[in-house]
mmCIF file of C-alpha atoms in Angstrom:
data_model
loop_
_atom_site.group_PDB
_atom_site.id
_atom_site.type_symbol
_atom_site.label_atom_id
_atom_site.label_comp_id
_atom_site.label_asym_id
_atom_site.label_seq_id
_atom_site.Cartn_x
_atom_site.Cartn_y
_atom_site.Cartn_z
ATOM 1 C CA UNK A 6 -14.311 1.824 14.104
ATOM 2 C CA UNK A 7 -12.720 -1.596 14.698
ATOM 3 C CA UNK A 8 -15.743 -3.429 13.267
ATOM 4 C CA UNK A 9 -15.748 -1.267 10.136
ATOM 5 C CA UNK A 10 -12.037 -1.931 9.545
ATOM 6 C CA UNK A 11 -12.520 -5.669 10.097
ATOM 7 C CA UNK A 12 -15.468 -5.825 7.680
ATOM 8 C CA UNK A 13 -13.510 -3.967 5.002
ATOM 9 C CA UNK A 14 -10.544 -6.305 5.517
ATOM 10 C CA UNK A 15 -12.852 -9.332 5.211
ATOM 11 C CA UNK A 16 -14.418 -8.048 1.980
ATOM 12 C CA UNK A 17 -10.996 -7.472 0.427
ATOM 13 C CA UNK A 18 -9.318 -10.561 1.957
ATOM 14 C CA UNK A 19 -6.623 -8.373 3.504
ATOM 15 C CA UNK A 20 -3.835 -9.486 5.782
ATOM 16 C CA UNK A 21 -4.156 -7.838 9.189
ATOM 17 C CA UNK A 22 -2.370 -7.632 12.496
ATOM 18 C CA UNK A 23 -4.811 -7.450 15.390
ATOM 19 C CA UNK A 24 -3.573 -6.035 18.682
ATOM 20 C CA UNK A 25 -5.556 -7.543 21.541
ATOM 21 C CA UNK A 26 -6.340 -6.253 25.044
ATOM 22 C CA UNK A 27 -3.595 -8.406 26.596
ATOM 23 C CA UNK A 28 -1.089 -6.781 24.170
ATOM 24 C CA UNK A 29 -0.716 -9.996 22.147
ATOM 25 C CA UNK A 30 -0.941 -9.886 18.369
ATOM 26 C CA UNK A 31 -2.791 -12.038 15.853
ATOM 27 C CA UNK A 32 -1.682 -11.923 12.211
ATOM 28 C CA UNK A 33 -3.725 -13.455 9.414
ATOM 29 C CA UNK A 34 -6.396 -12.944 6.784
ATOM 30 C CA UNK A 35 -9.829 -11.865 7.976
ATOM 31 C CA UNK A 36 -12.418 -14.245 6.540
ATOM 32 C CA UNK A 37 -15.589 -13.317 8.390
ATOM 33 C CA UNK A 38 -17.031 -10.887 10.917
ATOM 34 C CA UNK A 39 -20.084 -12.319 12.659
ATOM 35 C CA UNK A 40 -23.149 -10.646 14.109
ATOM 36 C CA UNK A 41 -22.415 -12.249 17.488
ATOM 37 C CA UNK A 42 -19.192 -10.277 17.863
ATOM 38 C CA UNK A 43 -16.418 -12.522 16.594
ATOM 39 C CA UNK A 44 -13.870 -12.272 13.817
ATOM 40 C CA UNK A 45 -12.624 -15.326 11.927
ATOM 41 C CA UNK A 46 -8.937 -15.034 11.082
ATOM 42 C CA UNK A 47 -6.936 -17.542 9.025
ATOM 43 C CA UNK A 48 -3.288 -18.187 9.747
ATOM 44 C CA UNK A 49 -0.987 -20.333 7.580
ATOM 45 C CA UNK A 50 -2.487 -23.648 8.665
ATOM 46 C CA UNK A 51 -5.093 -22.719 11.257
ATOM 47 C CA UNK A 52 -8.270 -20.720 11.827
ATOM 48 C CA UNK A 53 -9.178 -18.817 14.977
ATOM 49 C CA UNK A 54 -12.283 -16.991 16.176
ATOM 50 C CA UNK A 55 -11.427 -13.876 18.186
ATOM 51 C CA UNK A 56 -13.976 -11.839 20.160
ATOM 52 C CA UNK A 57 -14.147 -8.352 18.645
ATOM 53 C CA UNK A 58 -14.351 -6.869 22.150
ATOM 54 C CA UNK A 59 -10.756 -8.085 22.694
ATOM 55 C CA UNK A 60 -9.428 -6.205 19.635
ATOM 56 C CA UNK A 61 -7.991 -2.770 20.440
ATOM 57 C CA UNK A 62 -6.239 -2.029 17.128
ATOM 58 C CA UNK A 63 -6.462 -3.247 13.532
ATOM 59 C CA UNK A 64 -3.452 -2.797 11.253
ATOM 60 C CA UNK A 65 -4.270 -3.643 7.637
ATOM 61 C CA UNK A 66 -1.324 -4.684 5.477
ATOM 62 C CA UNK A 67 -1.821 -3.391 1.941
ATOM 63 C CA UNK A 68 0.020 -5.280 -0.819
ATOM 64 C CA UNK A 69 2.680 -3.289 -2.642
ATOM 65 C CA UNK A 70 1.173 -1.832 -5.796
ATOM 66 C CA UNK A 71 -2.182 -1.086 -4.167
ATOM 67 C CA UNK A 72 -3.747 -4.456 -5.123
#
C-alpha cells in the first residue's frame, strides 16, 4: 500500500509527510520511486533518498480546491 501511495504522489507531484520506523518525519515532494526500493523526496533546498522499507505511513497533503 505504501508503494502505491508513493507512486501516485510522485505522478501528481504531491507534498507528503512520511512517517519512518524511528518515528521521525520527512516532509517534501515525492519526485521518484525506484525499482530498488527507494523514494526520492525534495525538500526546500535539498533532496533525500529514503528506503521504502523505512516508511510506515504516507500522508498526502492535497491542495485546497482539489488541484
